[in-house]
XYZ file of C-alpha atoms in Angstrom:
494
model
C 33.626 -66.710 -103.165
C 34.370 -63.203 -103.015
C 30.862 -62.617 -105.063
C 29.214 -64.965 -102.687
C 30.417 -63.173 -99.518
C 28.919 -60.199 -101.123
C 26.681 -61.534 -101.984
C 26.172 -62.355 -97.731
C 26.615 -59.542 -96.591
C 24.253 -57.496 -98.768
C 21.555 -60.211 -97.348
C 22.247 -59.226 -93.583
C 22.280 -55.263 -93.929
C 19.912 -52.404 -94.086
C 19.694 -50.427 -96.943
C 21.371 -47.014 -95.776
C 21.612 -43.546 -97.941
C 24.466 -42.291 -100.637
C 25.398 -39.632 -98.694
C 24.284 -38.501 -95.729
C 24.154 -34.748 -95.825
C 20.941 -34.527 -98.145
C 18.258 -37.530 -99.287
C 15.838 -38.999 -96.081
C 16.823 -40.938 -93.654
C 17.588 -44.821 -93.721
C 14.763 -45.266 -91.564
C 12.372 -43.020 -93.659
C 13.831 -45.022 -96.305
C 13.083 -47.976 -94.862
C 9.588 -47.800 -94.173
C 8.051 -46.500 -97.711
C 5.950 -48.999 -99.361
C 6.992 -48.712 -102.343
C 10.174 -49.890 -101.336
C 9.329 -53.262 -101.293
C 13.751 -54.608 -101.974
C 14.549 -55.687 -98.314
C 14.128 -59.134 -96.893
C 13.276 -60.596 -93.603
C 15.855 -61.884 -91.512
C 15.081 -65.386 -92.167
C 14.401 -65.565 -95.797
C 17.814 -62.920 -95.666
C 19.971 -65.569 -94.235
C 18.720 -67.997 -96.357
C 18.961 -66.490 -99.667
C 22.581 -66.144 -98.232
C 23.670 -69.499 -97.691
C 21.733 -70.332 -101.211
C 24.950 -67.653 -102.937
C 27.511 -68.887 -100.974
C 26.001 -72.491 -101.963
C 25.948 -70.961 -105.848
C 29.460 -69.904 -105.414
C 31.121 -72.288 -104.750
C 29.929 -75.015 -107.769
C 32.018 -74.043 -110.609
C 29.760 -72.312 -113.566
C 31.411 -70.788 -115.689
C 29.174 -67.206 -117.552
C 26.222 -67.518 -114.583
C 25.847 -66.941 -111.478
C 24.360 -70.153 -109.826
C 21.235 -72.445 -110.211
C 19.665 -69.437 -108.013
C 17.180 -67.698 -110.698
C 17.186 -64.372 -111.803
C 14.431 -62.699 -109.603
C 16.202 -63.412 -105.768
C 19.184 -62.192 -106.869
C 17.725 -59.431 -107.620
C 16.938 -59.582 -104.325
C 20.289 -59.586 -103.219
C 21.132 -57.241 -105.628
C 18.910 -54.227 -104.313
C 20.526 -54.625 -100.718
C 23.701 -53.579 -102.259
C 24.518 -49.300 -102.859
C 24.898 -48.062 -106.326
C 28.683 -48.270 -106.120
C 28.997 -51.509 -105.096
C 27.122 -52.933 -107.821
C 29.223 -51.054 -109.559
C 32.920 -52.306 -108.456
C 32.124 -55.380 -106.862
C 29.139 -57.292 -108.153
C 29.072 -55.955 -112.157
C 33.159 -57.547 -112.318
C 32.182 -61.274 -111.200
C 30.718 -62.852 -114.164
C 28.568 -61.869 -117.261
C 25.755 -63.129 -115.263
C 26.363 -60.839 -112.712
C 26.446 -57.930 -115.435
C 23.529 -58.162 -116.817
C 21.577 -58.003 -113.586
C 23.600 -55.725 -112.344
C 22.663 -53.245 -115.242
C 19.243 -54.778 -114.439
C 16.838 -51.310 -115.790
C 14.356 -52.028 -112.064
C 16.920 -52.488 -110.027
C 18.223 -48.691 -110.601
C 15.258 -47.233 -110.788
C 14.461 -48.842 -107.070
C 18.074 -47.216 -106.247
C 16.917 -43.502 -107.889
C 13.538 -44.151 -105.444
C 15.576 -44.791 -102.023
C 18.151 -42.779 -102.499
C 16.782 -39.498 -103.483
C 12.928 -39.390 -102.876
C 12.309 -38.170 -99.822
C 8.037 -37.689 -99.738
C 5.443 -38.313 -102.038
C 6.033 -35.472 -104.141
C 9.354 -36.241 -105.188
C 8.830 -39.717 -105.858
C 6.306 -38.819 -108.772
C 8.849 -35.860 -109.409
C 10.961 -38.621 -110.336
C 8.647 -41.456 -111.985
C 7.330 -38.350 -114.617
C 11.361 -37.932 -114.804
C 11.798 -40.745 -115.643
C 9.234 -41.143 -117.898
C 10.694 -38.492 -119.906
C 14.121 -39.228 -120.325
C 12.835 -43.288 -121.044
C 15.353 -42.749 -123.789
C 18.391 -43.521 -121.190
C 19.177 -46.096 -118.982
C 18.120 -46.042 -115.794
C 21.489 -46.831 -114.434
C 22.774 -43.675 -116.626
C 19.777 -41.499 -115.014
C 21.362 -42.506 -111.252
C 24.992 -40.977 -112.488
C 23.039 -37.929 -113.932
C 21.056 -37.680 -110.488
C 23.754 -38.336 -108.249
C 26.363 -35.803 -110.076
C 23.577 -33.084 -109.708
C 22.791 -34.441 -105.830
C 26.741 -33.779 -105.842
C 26.911 -30.471 -106.841
C 24.019 -29.154 -105.016
C 25.485 -30.870 -101.854
C 29.068 -28.820 -102.037
C 26.795 -25.587 -103.387
C 25.305 -25.695 -100.371
C 28.343 -26.437 -98.248
C 29.999 -23.582 -100.266
C 27.356 -21.133 -98.883
C 27.388 -22.595 -95.195
C 31.454 -21.411 -95.370
C 30.314 -18.102 -96.725
C 27.716 -17.914 -93.821
C 29.706 -19.190 -91.490
C 33.258 -16.476 -92.799
C 30.505 -13.969 -92.678
C 29.514 -13.718 -89.411
C 32.820 -15.169 -87.944
C 33.976 -11.481 -90.165
C 30.903 -9.847 -88.166
C 32.432 -10.831 -84.974
C 35.785 -9.880 -85.445
C 33.814 -6.600 -86.076
C 31.863 -6.709 -83.163
C 35.051 -6.964 -80.908
C 37.643 -4.040 -82.399
C 34.006 -2.064 -82.171
C 33.674 -3.471 -78.551
C 37.775 -2.110 -78.007
C 37.147 1.459 -79.754
C 34.474 2.218 -77.834
C 35.353 1.003 -73.985
C 39.275 3.141 -74.812
C 36.753 5.823 -76.069
C 33.962 6.191 -73.225
C 35.638 3.932 -70.443
C 39.267 4.135 -70.446
C 38.753 8.108 -70.916
C 37.284 8.394 -68.528
C 39.229 6.716 -66.351
C 42.394 7.961 -67.121
C 40.824 12.220 -67.067
C 39.831 11.487 -63.675
C 43.335 9.431 -62.966
C 45.304 13.418 -64.232
C 42.900 15.432 -62.152
C 43.907 13.251 -58.844
C 47.123 13.191 -59.740
C 47.022 17.006 -60.147
C 45.229 17.518 -57.115
C 47.723 15.871 -55.098
C 50.879 17.304 -56.384
C 48.720 20.647 -56.363
C 47.823 19.774 -52.433
C 51.809 18.648 -51.431
C 52.560 21.953 -53.322
C 51.289 24.724 -51.736
C 52.266 22.765 -48.143
C 55.517 23.385 -49.220
C 56.175 19.913 -48.678
C 57.016 19.463 -52.491
C 58.931 21.819 -54.376
C 58.099 22.131 -57.916
C 56.847 23.960 -61.010
C 53.918 24.007 -62.164
C 55.068 22.132 -65.170
C 54.994 19.259 -62.775
C 51.957 19.671 -61.249
C 49.492 19.711 -64.490
C 51.425 17.394 -66.383
C 49.054 14.750 -65.600
C 46.801 16.745 -67.273
C 49.564 17.200 -70.400
C 49.881 13.546 -70.412
C 45.212 12.918 -70.939
C 45.695 15.617 -73.820
C 48.401 13.400 -75.301
C 46.269 10.590 -74.872
C 43.315 12.445 -76.465
C 44.647 14.090 -78.885
C 46.046 10.647 -79.638
C 42.428 8.574 -80.256
C 41.483 11.554 -81.587
C 43.688 10.448 -84.547
C 42.247 7.519 -84.196
C 38.521 8.195 -84.455
C 38.842 11.358 -87.022
C 40.593 8.062 -89.489
C 37.578 5.758 -89.039
C 35.378 9.297 -89.987
C 38.135 9.294 -93.296
C 37.427 6.137 -94.210
C 33.802 5.929 -92.506
C 32.208 5.884 -97.287
C 34.862 2.661 -97.647
C 33.950 -1.148 -97.099
C 33.499 -2.343 -92.984
C 34.324 1.472 -91.876
C 30.613 2.356 -91.605
C 29.986 -0.053 -90.141
C 32.856 1.442 -86.752
C 31.649 5.307 -86.917
C 27.772 4.460 -87.233
C 28.055 2.978 -83.690
C 31.542 4.674 -82.385
C 30.710 6.787 -79.211
C 32.232 9.256 -77.609
C 33.327 12.853 -77.335
C 35.002 13.270 -80.532
C 32.437 10.924 -82.285
C 29.746 13.477 -80.870
C 31.993 17.238 -81.773
C 32.773 16.185 -85.407
C 29.177 15.394 -85.949
C 27.312 18.183 -83.792
C 30.042 21.031 -85.241
C 32.446 20.038 -88.775
C 35.403 17.609 -88.762
C 37.503 21.527 -89.141
C 36.003 22.853 -86.159
C 36.541 19.822 -84.289
C 39.712 20.498 -84.863
C 40.527 22.721 -83.935
C 38.451 22.340 -80.639
C 40.318 19.690 -79.408
C 43.248 21.463 -80.225
C 42.472 24.777 -78.409
C 40.792 23.219 -75.262
C 44.420 20.858 -75.597
C 46.710 23.747 -75.611
C 44.866 25.298 -72.292
C 46.643 23.218 -69.999
C 50.478 24.090 -71.145
C 49.327 28.061 -71.368
C 48.091 28.009 -68.077
C 51.405 26.550 -67.030
C 53.485 29.582 -68.665
C 51.787 31.936 -67.746
C 51.684 30.210 -63.961
C 55.442 29.773 -64.286
C 56.291 32.865 -65.506
C 57.757 31.942 -68.890
C 55.712 34.273 -71.298
C 57.463 37.290 -73.215
C 58.461 40.037 -71.512
C 55.531 42.251 -73.460
C 53.492 40.033 -71.888
C 54.321 40.406 -68.488
C 55.199 43.978 -68.024
C 51.364 44.894 -68.790
C 49.343 43.732 -65.134
C 46.296 43.543 -67.804
C 48.101 40.862 -70.345
C 49.716 38.802 -67.638
C 46.833 36.217 -67.965
C 45.440 36.895 -71.048
C 47.001 33.682 -72.647
C 45.175 30.563 -71.289
C 41.776 32.585 -71.309
C 42.243 33.853 -74.727
C 42.890 29.929 -76.055
C 39.884 29.060 -73.924
C 37.324 31.294 -75.239
C 38.386 31.256 -78.316
C 37.868 27.348 -77.979
C 33.949 28.562 -76.699
C 34.099 31.053 -79.497
C 34.473 28.228 -82.179
C 31.628 26.034 -80.581
C 28.521 28.388 -80.135
C 29.329 29.496 -83.827
C 29.261 25.901 -84.813
C 25.940 25.708 -83.287
C 24.537 28.469 -84.485
C 25.909 27.808 -88.027
C 23.761 24.403 -88.095
C 20.893 26.620 -87.043
C 18.868 23.373 -85.833
C 19.696 23.089 -81.836
C 18.326 19.689 -80.917
C 17.854 18.609 -77.343
C 21.015 17.686 -76.349
C 23.452 20.959 -77.772
C 20.844 23.030 -75.818
C 21.664 21.234 -73.069
C 25.053 21.783 -73.038
C 25.285 25.276 -74.516
C 22.626 26.324 -70.935
C 24.493 24.102 -68.478
C 28.320 23.753 -70.242
C 28.822 26.477 -71.660
C 27.117 29.671 -70.739
C 28.605 28.791 -66.824
C 31.883 27.890 -67.880
C 32.474 31.160 -70.236
C 30.661 33.694 -67.091
C 33.609 32.119 -64.320
C 36.446 32.599 -67.000
C 35.182 36.368 -67.654
C 34.572 37.037 -64.491
C 37.913 35.586 -63.055
C 40.070 37.329 -65.595
C 38.063 40.477 -65.157
C 39.551 39.718 -60.994
C 42.691 39.051 -61.654
C 43.526 42.104 -64.377
C 41.135 44.901 -63.804
C 38.793 44.554 -61.642
C 40.620 43.131 -58.335
C 38.277 44.381 -56.006
C 35.680 41.788 -57.675
C 34.197 39.866 -54.959
C 34.916 36.089 -55.026
C 31.751 35.126 -55.066
C 29.854 37.102 -57.813
C 33.086 35.011 -59.530
C 31.803 31.808 -58.656
C 28.325 32.868 -59.022
C 26.708 31.488 -62.872
C 28.525 28.259 -61.338
C 26.972 28.314 -58.358
C 22.694 28.883 -59.356
C 23.423 26.227 -62.741
C 24.232 23.891 -59.626
C 22.110 24.737 -57.234
C 19.246 24.389 -59.765
C 20.590 20.682 -61.323
C 20.396 20.215 -57.970
C 17.291 21.129 -57.350
C 15.899 20.205 -60.873
C 17.770 16.434 -60.836
C 16.386 16.126 -56.808
C 12.872 16.391 -58.696
C 13.596 13.774 -60.789
C 14.698 11.378 -59.147
C 11.451 11.457 -56.599
C 9.577 11.389 -59.772
C 11.298 8.443 -60.857
C 11.225 6.351 -58.046
C 7.607 7.135 -57.662
C 6.434 5.784 -61.106
C 9.027 2.703 -60.355
C 7.280 2.360 -57.434
C 3.617 1.722 -59.555
C 5.436 -0.861 -61.652
C 7.919 0.525 -64.100
C 10.934 -1.302 -64.146
C 13.019 1.247 -65.872
C 11.610 4.328 -64.055
C 13.634 2.251 -61.007
C 15.983 1.798 -63.662
C 16.840 6.005 -64.474
C 16.026 7.121 -60.897
C 18.942 4.611 -59.636
C 20.886 5.931 -62.364
C 20.278 10.206 -61.655
C 20.528 9.256 -57.475
C 23.690 8.200 -58.127
C 24.391 11.041 -60.583
C 23.552 13.231 -58.198
C 25.364 12.108 -54.513
C 28.476 11.591 -56.689
C 28.557 14.713 -59.235
C 26.777 17.610 -58.383
C 26.809 17.425 -54.804
C 30.491 16.983 -54.574
C 30.954 20.072 -57.612
C 28.560 22.193 -55.159
C 30.417 21.418 -51.707
C 33.806 21.795 -53.318
C 32.795 25.721 -55.044
C 32.072 26.405 -51.577
C 35.307 25.376 -50.384
C 36.896 26.724 -52.949
C 34.788 29.762 -51.590
C 35.755 29.497 -48.179
C 39.668 28.624 -49.162
C 40.095 31.753 -51.011
C 38.195 33.564 -48.080
C 40.842 32.774 -45.165
C 37.750 30.328 -43.646
C 39.589 26.620 -44.421
C 43.337 25.438 -44.579
C 44.589 23.956 -47.352
C 44.290 20.372 -45.634
C 40.242 20.599 -45.019
C 40.149 21.759 -48.361
C 42.311 18.456 -50.104
C 41.322 16.069 -47.875
C 37.949 15.575 -49.033
C 38.641 17.034 -52.502
C 41.439 14.322 -53.526
C 39.000 11.312 -51.333
C 35.926 12.101 -53.917
C 38.527 12.208 -56.719
C 40.446 8.957 -55.504
C 36.205 7.448 -55.161
C 35.735 9.070 -59.081
C 38.627 6.793 -60.142
C 37.900 4.083 -57.991
C 34.087 3.302 -59.765
C 35.917 4.550 -63.361
C 38.270 1.712 -63.077
C 35.705 -0.684 -61.703
C 33.646 -0.273 -64.489
C 36.850 -0.622 -67.162
C 37.163 -3.761 -65.328
C 33.307 -5.199 -65.761
C 34.004 -3.900 -69.389
C 36.511 -5.614 -69.994
C 35.723 -8.863 -68.806
C 32.600 -8.849 -69.867
C 34.306 -8.594 -73.365
C 37.043 -11.280 -72.912
C 34.368 -13.990 -71.830
C 33.142 -14.535 -75.335
C 34.693 -17.173 -76.414
C 36.819 -16.321 -79.338
C 35.711 -18.246 -81.913
C 31.853 -19.513 -81.045
C 31.045 -21.291 -84.292
C 31.910 -24.862 -85.626
C 31.581 -26.425 -88.773
C 29.630 -29.779 -87.927
C 29.969 -30.724 -92.145
C 34.139 -30.779 -92.105
C 35.312 -34.423 -90.824
C 38.801 -34.146 -91.507
C 38.943 -38.847 -92.068
C 36.429 -38.127 -94.620
C 37.769 -38.901 -98.259
C 36.667 -35.443 -99.934
C 36.743 -36.712 -103.141
C 32.869 -38.526 -104.391
C 32.697 -41.050 -105.626
C 30.653 -40.908 -108.269
C 32.940 -42.372 -110.618
C 32.614 -45.976 -109.624
C 29.497 -46.255 -111.210
C 30.642 -45.243 -114.603
C 31.955 -48.205 -116.647
C 35.108 -47.871 -119.280
C 31.792 -47.253 -122.353
C 29.494 -45.201 -120.192
C 29.722 -41.490 -120.507
C 26.427 -40.083 -118.780
C 24.455 -37.817 -119.949
C 25.509 -34.882 -121.329
């Protein structure tokens, strides 16, 4: 009765492939013209009834009164594992029919051919190995198929792991660039805002504190800058090993620019000297200097200026040593280095040697450079908007960015220098100078904080692990069922 039930079920269900991971679809198998082993539904029902009736009769060593051709058609609806494990052990006749060569040839064509080309190649392969039983060839083909599936899954898993590792690197790089650029800008604006407010309170005598307290926010920012610079130098030293090249090639920030356009040693020297300017200035303003410097009027303010000049000298010597000035190097030298060094020299002369030097002469380099930048950027804004009006969207975005730079940086810097000159001449009060100054720094800090927030939100909006594994099914048996095809005396093909 077990064999009859198996035959009945096999006659009333469609054929399916042995493994859903490869091979043709069930639709393509059932519609192939050469795979004529399936029966129409009325004939299948009749054969199922005949199989049940034959099994009900007690015929020893035989299947029943049905011809072998009918049982072959019934067996054609069984899977290879069902033929080996369920149909073969029933009786001697079932075992003989389950090992019929034409039946296993049909299984080979159904399970491992998805096109006419594959069918032709398989038939040639069968003719080449005709000394073996088709059942053994099916076992061999099934093992190859399982091995190919395992290799494909391993390769897919490796690709997924590589993509996941790449995504983790991208997250770390975004976090590192966020710290090196956005958070650094935010902390710099906050440090300037805090020191400006403390200086305002000190000048109004509303808060009595030393210059160490006034410049404490800037000192805290310098500590943060040194810490982030250590991270950049670690990435630079490890850039030739493993995946650190990925980080170094995509890293951003002023510290990386300094290393690239000078050298690691010169960049470290510039960073240390630049971070020493604010503490030395606080010591100078507070009067905590050696007596040798305090006794000489001309040497009292020389220490902070000397540190600044040494840092500027290291930068310019490194640029000259390179013997090739890029556009960024030439622009930085003209727009930043030259005006700042000129201002520092004139200010030192005003404080130590030439006290009669006019403050207008002291601020002349920075005022002149800011005015030239203002005119140049205004021309860029007008030209960019004109090109954007003619249909180029990139020029419109560039014009908008340039206009924001003009309104938020250049004009306030020019007005700040003019206000400092007026304050030193006694034409402005402390509140009139520091109120707009503090408001401008507060607006810059707020805009920078919004940029940091938008960057963090954009990074956190990405899913932590968007990759899925569609091939993994936890309820699926991980072992292959090829062993069920092997009888105790069959070893297969070596």
